Coordinates of C-alpha atoms in Angstrom, one line a residue:
M151 CA 5.7 21.7 15.0
P152 CA 7.1 19.1 12.6
V153 CA 10.9 19.0 12.8
D154 CA 13.2 18.4 9.9
R155 CA 13.8 14.8 10.9
G156 CA 16.8 14.6 8.5
S157 CA 18.7 17.0 10.7
A158 CA 21.5 15.8 13.0
G159 CA 19.4 15.9 16.1
E160 CA 17.1 13.1 14.8
T161 CA 19.8 10.7 13.7
D162 CA 20.2 9.4 17.3
P163 CA 17.0 8.7 19.2
Y164 CA 19.0 8.4 22.5
A165 CA 19.9 12.1 22.5
R166 CA 16.3 13.1 23.2
K167 CA 16.0 10.5 26.0
R168 CA 19.3 11.3 27.8
H169 CA 19.2 15.1 27.6
P170 CA 15.7 16.2 26.7
A171 CA 16.1 19.9 27.8
L172 CA 19.4 20.3 26.0
F173 CA 18.0 18.5 22.9
R174 CA 15.2 21.0 22.8
A175 CA 17.5 23.9 23.2
V176 CA 19.7 22.7 20.3
Q177 CA 16.7 22.1 18.1
R178 CA 15.2 25.5 18.8
R179 CA 18.4 27.1 17.6
R180 CA 18.5 25.0 14.5
N181 CA 14.8 25.0 13.7
P182 CA 13.1 28.0 15.3
K183 CA 10.1 27.8 12.9
L184 CA 8.9 25.5 10.2
R185 CA 10.6 26.9 7.1
R186 CA 9.6 26.8 3.5
S187 CA 12.9 25.1 2.7
D188 CA 11.9 22.3 5.1
I189 CA 8.9 21.3 3.0
T190 CA 9.2 19.1 0.0
V191 CA 7.0 20.3 -2.9
T192 CA 6.4 17.3 -5.2
D193 CA 6.3 17.6 -8.9
T194 CA 3.1 15.8 -9.9
H195 CA 4.5 14.6 -13.2
S196 CA 7.6 13.2 -11.5
V197 CA 5.4 11.4 -8.9
K198 CA 3.2 9.8 -11.5
R199 CA 6.3 8.7 -13.5
A200 CA 7.9 7.2 -10.4
V201 CA 4.6 5.4 -9.4
K202 CA 4.1 4.0 -12.9
A203 CA 7.7 2.7 -13.1
A204 CA 7.7 1.2 -9.6
A205 CA 4.2 -0.4 -10.2
L206 CA 5.2 -1.8 -13.6
G207 CA 8.5 -3.1 -12.2
N208 CA 6.5 -4.7 -9.4
A209 CA 4.0 -6.2 -11.8
M210 CA 6.8 -7.8 -13.8
E211 CA 8.4 -9.1 -10.6
W212 CA 5.2 -10.7 -9.4
F213 CA 4.5 -12.0 -12.8
D214 CA 7.7 -14.0 -12.4
F215 CA 6.7 -15.2 -8.9
G216 CA 3.1 -15.9 -9.8
I217 CA 3.9 -18.2 -12.6
Y218 CA 5.0 -20.9 -10.2
S219 CA 1.8 -20.7 -8.2
Y220 CA -0.4 -21.3 -11.2
L221 CA 1.8 -24.1 -12.6
A222 CA 2.0 -25.9 -9.3
V223 CA 0.1 -29.0 -10.5
T224 CA 2.1 -29.3 -13.7
I225 CA 5.4 -28.7 -11.9
G226 CA 4.5 -31.6 -9.6
H227 CA 4.1 -33.9 -12.6
V228 CA 7.3 -32.7 -14.2
F229 CA 9.7 -32.6 -11.3
F230 CA 8.1 -35.0 -8.7
P231 CA 6.6 -37.8 -10.8
G232 CA 6.6 -40.4 -8.0
G233 CA 3.8 -40.8 -5.5
S234 CA 0.1 -39.8 -5.5
G235 CA -1.4 -36.6 -6.9
T236 CA -1.5 -35.2 -3.3
T237 CA 2.2 -36.1 -2.8
Q238 CA 3.1 -34.4 -6.0
L239 CA 1.1 -31.3 -5.1
L240 CA 2.7 -31.2 -1.6
S241 CA 6.2 -31.5 -3.1
S242 CA 5.4 -28.7 -5.6
F243 CA 4.1 -26.4 -2.8
A244 CA 7.1 -27.3 -0.6
T245 CA 9.4 -26.1 -3.4
F246 CA 7.2 -23.0 -3.7
A247 CA 7.7 -22.4 0.0
V248 CA 11.5 -22.9 -0.2
A249 CA 11.8 -19.5 -1.9
F250 CA 10.3 -17.9 1.1
V251 CA 12.9 -19.4 3.4
V252 CA 15.5 -17.1 2.0
R253 CA 13.4 -14.0 1.7
P254 CA 14.4 -12.8 5.1
L255 CA 18.0 -13.1 4.1
G256 CA 17.3 -11.1 0.9
G257 CA 15.5 -8.5 3.0
S258 CA 18.3 -8.3 5.5
F259 CA 20.8 -7.9 2.6
F260 CA 19.0 -5.6 0.2
G261 CA 17.1 -3.5 2.9
P262 CA 20.0 -2.0 4.8
L263 CA 21.8 -1.7 1.5
G264 CA 18.9 0.4 0.1
D265 CA 19.1 2.7 3.2
R266 CA 22.8 3.1 2.5
I267 CA 23.2 3.5 -1.2
G268 CA 19.7 4.4 -2.3
R269 CA 16.4 2.8 -3.2
K270 CA 16.7 3.1 -7.0
K271 CA 19.9 1.0 -7.3
V272 CA 18.7 -1.8 -5.1
L273 CA 15.4 -2.1 -6.9
A274 CA 17.2 -2.4 -10.2
A275 CA 19.3 -5.2 -8.8
T276 CA 16.3 -7.1 -7.4
I277 CA 14.4 -7.2 -10.6
L278 CA 17.4 -8.3 -12.6
L279 CA 18.1 -11.1 -10.2
M280 CA 14.5 -12.2 -10.2
A281 CA 14.3 -12.2 -14.1
T282 CA 17.5 -14.3 -14.2
G283 CA 16.1 -16.9 -11.8
T284 CA 12.8 -17.1 -13.6
F285 CA 14.4 -17.5 -17.0
C286 CA 16.7 -20.3 -15.8
V287 CA 13.7 -22.3 -14.3
G288 CA 12.4 -22.5 -17.8
L289 CA 15.6 -24.1 -19.0
I290 CA 15.8 -26.9 -16.4
P291 CA 15.5 -30.4 -17.9
S292 CA 12.7 -32.6 -16.5
Y293 CA 13.0 -35.4 -13.9
A294 CA 12.7 -37.9 -16.7
S295 CA 15.8 -36.5 -18.3
I296 CA 18.3 -35.9 -15.5
G297 CA 16.6 -37.5 -12.5
L298 CA 17.2 -36.0 -9.0
W299 CA 19.2 -33.0 -10.4
A300 CA 15.9 -31.6 -11.9
P301 CA 14.3 -30.8 -8.5
V302 CA 17.7 -29.8 -7.1
L303 CA 18.1 -27.2 -9.8
L304 CA 14.5 -26.1 -9.4
I305 CA 15.0 -25.5 -5.7
F306 CA 18.3 -23.6 -6.4
F307 CA 16.6 -21.1 -8.8
R308 CA 13.6 -20.8 -6.5
L309 CA 16.1 -19.7 -3.9
V310 CA 17.5 -17.1 -6.3
Q311 CA 14.0 -15.8 -6.9
G312 CA 13.2 -15.7 -3.2
F313 CA 16.4 -13.9 -2.3
S314 CA 15.8 -11.2 -4.9
T315 CA 12.1 -10.8 -3.9
G316 CA 13.3 -10.2 -0.3
G317 CA 14.3 -6.7 -1.4
E318 CA 11.3 -6.0 -3.7
Y319 CA 8.3 -5.1 -1.6
G320 CA 10.1 -3.1 1.1
G321 CA 12.0 -1.1 -1.6
A322 CA 9.0 -0.5 -3.9
S323 CA 6.6 0.5 -1.1
T324 CA 9.3 2.7 0.4
F325 CA 10.0 4.3 -3.0
M326 CA 6.4 5.1 -3.6
A327 CA 5.7 6.3 -0.1
E328 CA 8.7 8.7 -0.2
Y329 CA 7.7 10.1 -3.5
A330 CA 4.0 10.6 -2.7
P331 CA 2.7 13.8 -1.1
D332 CA 1.4 13.3 2.5
R333 CA -2.3 13.9 1.7
R334 CA -2.4 11.5 -1.3
R335 CA 0.0 8.8 -0.1
G336 CA -2.7 6.1 0.1
F337 CA -3.9 6.8 -3.4
F338 CA -0.5 6.7 -5.0
C339 CA 0.8 3.7 -3.0
S340 CA -2.3 1.7 -3.9
F341 CA -0.8 1.4 -7.4
L342 CA 1.9 -0.8 -6.0
E343 CA -0.7 -3.5 -5.3
F344 CA -2.4 -2.7 -8.6
G345 CA 0.9 -3.7 -10.2
T346 CA 1.0 -6.9 -8.0
L347 CA -2.5 -7.8 -9.2
A348 CA -1.6 -7.0 -12.8
G349 CA 1.4 -9.3 -12.6
Y350 CA -0.7 -12.1 -11.2
V351 CA -3.4 -11.5 -13.9
A352 CA -0.8 -11.6 -16.6
A353 CA 0.7 -14.8 -15.2
A354 CA -2.7 -16.5 -14.7
S355 CA -3.9 -15.4 -18.1
L356 CA -0.8 -16.8 -19.9
V357 CA -1.0 -20.1 -18.0
A358 CA -4.7 -20.5 -18.7
G359 CA -4.3 -19.6 -22.3
L360 CA -1.5 -22.1 -22.8
R361 CA -3.4 -24.9 -21.1
A362 CA -6.4 -24.2 -23.3
W363 CA -4.3 -24.1 -26.4
L364 CA -1.7 -26.9 -25.8
G365 CA -3.6 -29.3 -23.6
P366 CA -2.4 -31.1 -20.4
D367 CA 0.0 -33.5 -22.2
T368 CA 1.9 -30.8 -24.1
M369 CA 1.9 -28.6 -21.1
D370 CA 3.7 -31.3 -19.1
A371 CA 6.1 -32.0 -22.0
W372 CA 7.3 -28.5 -22.7
G373 CA 4.5 -25.9 -22.6
W374 CA 5.1 -25.1 -18.9
R375 CA 8.5 -23.6 -19.9
I376 CA 7.0 -20.7 -22.0
P377 CA 5.8 -18.5 -19.1
F378 CA 9.2 -18.8 -17.3
L379 CA 11.1 -18.0 -20.5
V380 CA 8.9 -14.9 -21.1
G381 CA 9.8 -13.7 -17.6
G382 CA 13.4 -13.0 -18.6
P383 CA 12.8 -10.3 -21.2
L384 CA 10.0 -8.7 -19.1
G385 CA 12.6 -8.3 -16.3
L386 CA 14.9 -6.4 -18.6
V387 CA 12.0 -4.0 -19.4
G388 CA 11.4 -3.5 -15.7
L389 CA 15.2 -2.9 -15.2
Y390 CA 15.1 -0.2 -17.9
L391 CA 12.1 1.6 -16.3
R392 CA 13.7 1.6 -12.9
M393 CA 17.1 2.8 -14.0
R394 CA 15.5 5.9 -15.5
L395 CA 14.1 7.1 -12.2
E396 CA 15.6 9.6 -9.8
E397 CA 16.2 8.9 -6.2
T398 CA 13.4 9.7 -3.8
P399 CA 13.2 13.2 -2.3
A400 CA 13.2 11.9 1.2
F401 CA 16.4 9.9 0.6
Q402 CA 18.1 12.8 -1.1
R403 CA 17.3 15.0 2.0
L404 CA 18.6 12.3 4.3
E405 CA 21.9 12.2 2.4
A406 CA 22.1 16.0 2.4
S407 CA 21.5 16.1 6.1
K408 CA 24.3 13.6 6.8
T409 CA 26.7 15.8 4.8
N410 CA 25.6 18.9 6.7
V411 CA 25.8 17.4 10.2
P412 CA 29.5 18.1 10.9
E413 CA 29.1 21.7 9.6
A414 CA 26.1 22.3 11.9
A415 CA 28.0 21.0 14.9
E416 CA 30.8 23.4 14.2
T417 CA 28.8 26.6 13.5
A418 CA 26.0 26.3 16.1
A419 CA 26.4 28.4 19.3
Q420 CA 27.8 26.2 22.0
P421 CA 27.8 28.1 25.4
H422 CA 28.4 25.0 27.5
E423 CA 30.8 22.1 27.3
Q424 CA 28.0 19.6 27.9
E425 CA 26.3 20.9 24.7
Q426 CA 29.6 20.5 22.8
E427 CA 29.6 16.8 23.8
Q428 CA 26.0 16.5 22.8
F429 CA 26.7 17.9 19.3
A430 CA 29.5 15.4 18.9
H431 CA 27.2 12.6 20.1
L432 CA 24.5 13.6 17.6
S433 CA 26.9 13.9 14.7
E434 CA 28.3 10.4 15.3
N435 CA 24.9 8.9 14.6
A436 CA 25.7 6.2 17.1
P437 CA 28.4 3.7 16.4
R438 CA 26.0 0.9 15.5
K439 CA 25.7 -0.7 12.1
A440 CA 22.4 -0.3 10.4
F441 CA 21.3 -3.9 10.9
G442 CA 22.0 -3.8 14.6
R443 CA 20.3 -0.5 15.1
I444 CA 17.1 -1.8 13.4
F445 CA 16.7 -4.5 16.0
A446 CA 18.0 -2.5 19.0
E447 CA 15.9 0.6 18.5
H448 CA 12.9 -0.5 16.5
W449 CA 12.0 -4.0 17.7
P450 CA 8.4 -3.0 18.8
R451 CA 7.7 -1.7 15.3
L452 CA 9.2 -4.8 13.7
L453 CA 7.0 -7.0 15.8
L454 CA 3.9 -5.0 14.9
C455 CA 4.8 -5.1 11.2
V456 CA 5.3 -8.9 11.4
C457 CA 1.8 -9.3 12.8
L458 CA 0.2 -7.1 10.2
V459 CA 2.0 -8.6 7.3
G460 CA 1.5 -12.2 8.6
A461 CA -2.3 -11.7 8.7
Y462 CA -2.3 -9.8 5.4
N463 CA -0.2 -12.4 3.5
I464 CA -2.1 -15.5 4.7
T465 CA -5.3 -13.9 3.4
D466 CA -3.6 -12.7 0.2
Y467 CA -1.9 -16.0 -0.7
M468 CA -5.0 -18.0 0.3
L469 CA -7.1 -16.2 -2.3
L470 CA -4.6 -15.3 -5.1
S471 CA -2.3 -18.3 -5.0
Y472 CA -4.1 -21.2 -3.4
M473 CA -7.7 -20.8 -4.5
P474 CA -7.3 -22.1 -8.1
T475 CA -5.7 -25.2 -6.7
Y476 CA -8.6 -25.6 -4.2
V477 CA -11.3 -25.5 -6.8
T478 CA -9.3 -28.0 -8.9
D479 CA -8.3 -30.4 -6.2
Q480 CA -11.5 -30.2 -4.0
L481 CA -14.2 -29.3 -6.5
H482 CA -12.7 -31.1 -9.5
Y483 CA -12.8 -28.1 -11.8
K484 CA -10.5 -28.0 -14.7
E485 CA -7.3 -26.1 -13.9
S486 CA -8.1 -23.5 -16.5
H487 CA -11.6 -22.9 -15.1
G488 CA -10.3 -22.1 -11.6
L489 CA -7.8 -19.7 -13.1
L490 CA -10.4 -17.9 -15.2
V491 CA -12.6 -17.3 -12.1
L492 CA -9.6 -15.9 -10.2
I493 CA -8.6 -13.7 -13.1
G494 CA -12.1 -12.2 -13.1
V495 CA -11.9 -11.5 -9.3
M496 CA -8.4 -9.9 -9.7
I497 CA -9.5 -7.7 -12.6
A498 CA -12.5 -6.5 -10.4
L499 CA -10.0 -5.7 -7.6
M500 CA -7.8 -3.8 -10.0
A501 CA -10.8 -1.7 -11.0
V502 CA -11.5 -0.5 -7.5
I503 CA -8.2 -0.6 -5.7
S504 CA -7.1 3.0 -6.4
Q505 CA -10.5 4.3 -5.3
V506 CA -10.2 2.4 -2.0
G507 CA -6.8 4.0 -1.8
R508 CA -8.5 7.4 -1.9
L509 CA -10.7 6.3 0.9
N510 CA -7.8 5.5 3.3
D511 CA -6.4 9.0 2.6
H512 CA -9.8 10.5 3.6
Y513 CA -10.8 8.2 6.5
G514 CA -7.5 6.9 7.6
R515 CA -5.5 3.7 7.3
K516 CA -6.8 2.0 10.4
P517 CA -10.5 2.0 9.5
L518 CA -9.8 0.4 6.1
L519 CA -7.4 -2.2 7.5
M520 CA -9.8 -3.0 10.3
A521 CA -12.7 -3.4 7.9
G522 CA -10.6 -5.9 5.8
M523 CA -9.5 -7.9 8.8
L524 CA -13.0 -8.1 10.4
G525 CA -14.4 -9.0 7.0
F526 CA -12.2 -12.1 6.8
V527 CA -13.2 -13.1 10.3
V528 CA -16.9 -12.8 9.6
L529 CA -17.1 -13.8 5.9
S530 CA -14.4 -16.5 5.4
L531 CA -16.6 -19.4 6.5
P532 CA -19.7 -18.3 4.5
A533 CA -17.5 -17.7 1.5
F534 CA -16.0 -21.2 1.5
L535 CA -19.5 -22.7 2.1
L536 CA -20.6 -20.9 -1.0
V537 CA -17.6 -22.1 -3.0
R538 CA -18.3 -25.6 -1.8
Q539 CA -21.7 -25.5 -3.5
G540 CA -19.8 -26.1 -6.7
S541 CA -21.8 -24.0 -9.1
L542 CA -19.9 -21.4 -11.1
L543 CA -22.0 -18.6 -9.6
A544 CA -21.5 -19.8 -6.1
V545 CA -17.7 -20.0 -6.7
I546 CA -17.6 -16.5 -8.1
A547 CA -19.7 -15.2 -5.2
G548 CA -17.6 -16.8 -2.6
M549 CA -14.3 -15.6 -4.1
G550 CA -15.8 -12.2 -4.6
M551 CA -16.7 -11.9 -0.9
L552 CA -13.1 -12.7 0.0
G553 CA -11.9 -10.3 -2.7
L554 CA -13.8 -7.4 -1.1
C555 CA -12.1 -8.0 2.2
L556 CA -8.7 -8.3 0.5
V557 CA -9.0 -5.1 -1.4
C558 CA -9.2 -3.1 1.8
L559 CA -5.8 -4.5 2.8
L560 CA -4.2 -4.3 -0.7
S561 CA -5.1 -0.7 -1.1
T562 CA -3.8 0.4 2.3
M563 CA -0.9 -1.8 3.4
S564 CA 1.6 -0.3 1.0
A565 CA 1.0 3.2 2.5
A566 CA 0.7 2.1 6.1
L567 CA 3.7 -0.2 6.4
P568 CA 6.5 2.3 5.3
A569 CA 5.1 4.9 7.7
L570 CA 5.9 2.5 10.6
F571 CA 9.6 3.3 10.4
P572 CA 11.9 6.4 10.1
T573 CA 13.6 7.3 6.8
D574 CA 17.1 6.3 7.7
V575 CA 16.1 2.7 8.4
R576 CA 12.8 2.4 6.5
Y577 CA 13.9 0.2 3.6
G578 CA 15.9 -2.1 5.9
S579 CA 13.3 -2.4 8.7
L580 CA 10.4 -2.9 6.4
S581 CA 12.2 -5.5 4.2
I582 CA 13.4 -7.5 7.3
S583 CA 10.0 -7.6 9.1
Y584 CA 7.9 -8.0 5.9
N585 CA 9.9 -10.9 4.6
L586 CA 10.2 -12.6 7.9
A587 CA 6.4 -12.6 8.2
V588 CA 6.0 -13.7 4.5
S589 CA 8.4 -16.5 4.9
I590 CA 6.7 -17.9 8.0
F591 CA 3.1 -17.3 7.1
G592 CA 2.6 -16.2 3.5
G593 CA 4.7 -18.6 1.5
T594 CA 3.7 -21.6 3.6
T595 CA 0.0 -20.9 3.2
P596 CA -0.7 -23.2 0.2
L597 CA 1.4 -26.0 1.8
V598 CA -0.2 -25.6 5.3
I599 CA -3.7 -25.5 4.0
T600 CA -3.2 -28.6 1.7
A601 CA -1.6 -30.5 4.6
L602 CA -4.5 -29.5 7.0
I603 CA -7.1 -30.7 4.5
D604 CA -5.2 -33.9 3.9
T605 CA -4.7 -34.6 7.6
T606 CA -8.2 -33.6 8.9
G607 CA -10.3 -34.4 5.9
N608 CA -12.1 -31.1 6.5
P609 CA -12.4 -29.1 3.3
L610 CA -13.2 -25.9 5.3
M611 CA -9.8 -25.7 6.9
P612 CA -8.8 -22.8 4.6
A613 CA -11.6 -20.7 6.1
Y614 CA -10.6 -21.5 9.7
Y615 CA -6.9 -20.8 9.0
T616 CA -7.8 -17.5 7.4
M617 CA -10.1 -16.5 10.3
A618 CA -7.3 -17.2 12.8
A619 CA -4.9 -15.0 10.9
A620 CA -7.4 -12.2 10.5
L621 CA -8.0 -12.2 14.3
I622 CA -4.3 -11.6 14.8
G623 CA -4.5 -8.8 12.3
V624 CA -7.4 -7.2 14.1
V625 CA -5.2 -6.9 17.3
A626 CA -2.3 -5.5 15.3
V627 CA -4.4 -2.9 13.6
A628 CA -5.8 -1.8 16.9
L629 CA -2.3 -1.2 18.3
M630 CA -0.9 0.7 15.3
T631 CA -0.8 4.5 15.1
E632 CA -2.8 6.4 12.5
T633 CA -0.4 7.9 9.8
A634 CA -2.8 9.1 7.1
R635 CA -2.2 12.7 5.9
R636 CA 1.0 13.0 8.1
P637 CA 4.6 13.4 7.1
L638 CA 6.7 10.2 7.1
E639 CA 8.8 9.9 10.3
G640 CA 12.3 11.2 9.6
S641 CA 11.2 13.3 6.6
P642 CA 9.8 16.8 6.4
P643 CA 6.3 17.5 5.2
S644 CA 5.5 16.8 1.5
V645 CA 2.9 18.8 -0.4
T646 CA 1.8 19.1 -4.0
T647 CA 2.0 22.9 -4.6
K648 CA 4.0 25.9 -3.4
E649 CA 0.7 27.5 -2.2
E650 CA 0.0 24.5 0.0
A651 CA 3.6 24.8 1.4
A652 CA 3.0 28.5 2.2
R653 CA -0.3 27.8 3.9
L654 CA 1.4 25.1 6.0
V655 CA 4.2 27.5 7.1
S656 CA 1.7 30.2 7.9
S657 CA -0.6 27.9 9.9
Q658 CA 2.3 26.9 12.2
A659 CA 4.0 30.2 12.4
Q660 CA 2.5 30.9 15.9
Q661 CA 3.1 27.4 17.3
P662 CA 6.0 26.8 19.7
T663 CA 8.9 24.7 18.6
F664 CA 8.0 21.9 21.1

């Protein structure tokens, strides 16, 4: 039967390995049957409120981050005026990638902190820091005004953005996953990426509208600042929404179990001296710091997460960040036209993402993830060949094909990734592995693809790069464990009604403890 993972016996995985018989005896005495009190009954209204606030906060965060992607060409003109157009674009994308260099540092700082002091507080801090960095980018004088200090300041505030974003995805996905009931986790968690798409759509729409209204010369002069300055107040709105939320039920149970561990060790029957030592060992929770424990005990899961996220982010950034630049640089579309096509694709993805989230609750996470990865392997080359045709319909069809593959990943990853790790190290483990993968693969995608095209002269290099990433993703998905409709590791079952909790207790009443 499911054991209350928040109990003392689960805080040290080595207890089970070293003394399995004793461990089972101790757990039988503490948890003879699945009890009603072990099950979390979620309040639907609270879950929806938490999901909305987390998704809206995520949308605002990715609005801030997406602005730079869609202003890459303009930023190249303003901050890197020397050299050819390709050199300016490479310099702009290099600065874009700089933010990803520090994302693992942000994840390593904010992730374990979120496991220690709570998800809510850390998520509030990350969005405030991101808004500050975005607002300050909009205040930087141009290269023509202050020379080399302009790109230096740009890089500094990009580092601030990257550091804060290091704690965002791991925290937001953990927050949603821990609030959602087991059987509907895929549906609720899909709204995290709905928020991501909404942030990108808002950023792309604002940039496209400003370009159409102001024209290229005015955009280069001062119009590019407007989206960055808008990001500051939006961040304050996101901060307000997140501060109103309560901590997740799973984290509250974890904190309660830590408080009760010494009492359990004192009151439980202890007929043998060896068992007394075992209780003491369990209550200490191992004298390792959280960061060290993550790598010592969970490195296989970290590696699996890096592979999944690497494949996922290369495909994601290729379509949502790089594609407007591709149709402008390679097909000579106007910058606003490429953005408008992408906006249409993202709105279409937003319309179906929650329904695909329902599918992964019904059929499982692995089938949806595998469909998306295999889709990129098979369809990337035909999609880019279509885009290369140049007509508007061909570009829409090619990007739409890639979007259908991507939505399978977008709707599923935010539920699948938090389930890879136990509650007591979930935020930290996911933040570290996710941001390590993003910094190596995701954030460098526009830069790598642009450099590959420039070096080889082959305009189909984005397709080949995407296919290679998706092949790694196929292997990673094959190796992962199915987690749909199951309790999160380290947390008791979570249901939506008291009647469902009663049925769950009744159905397991006759099952042995182990």
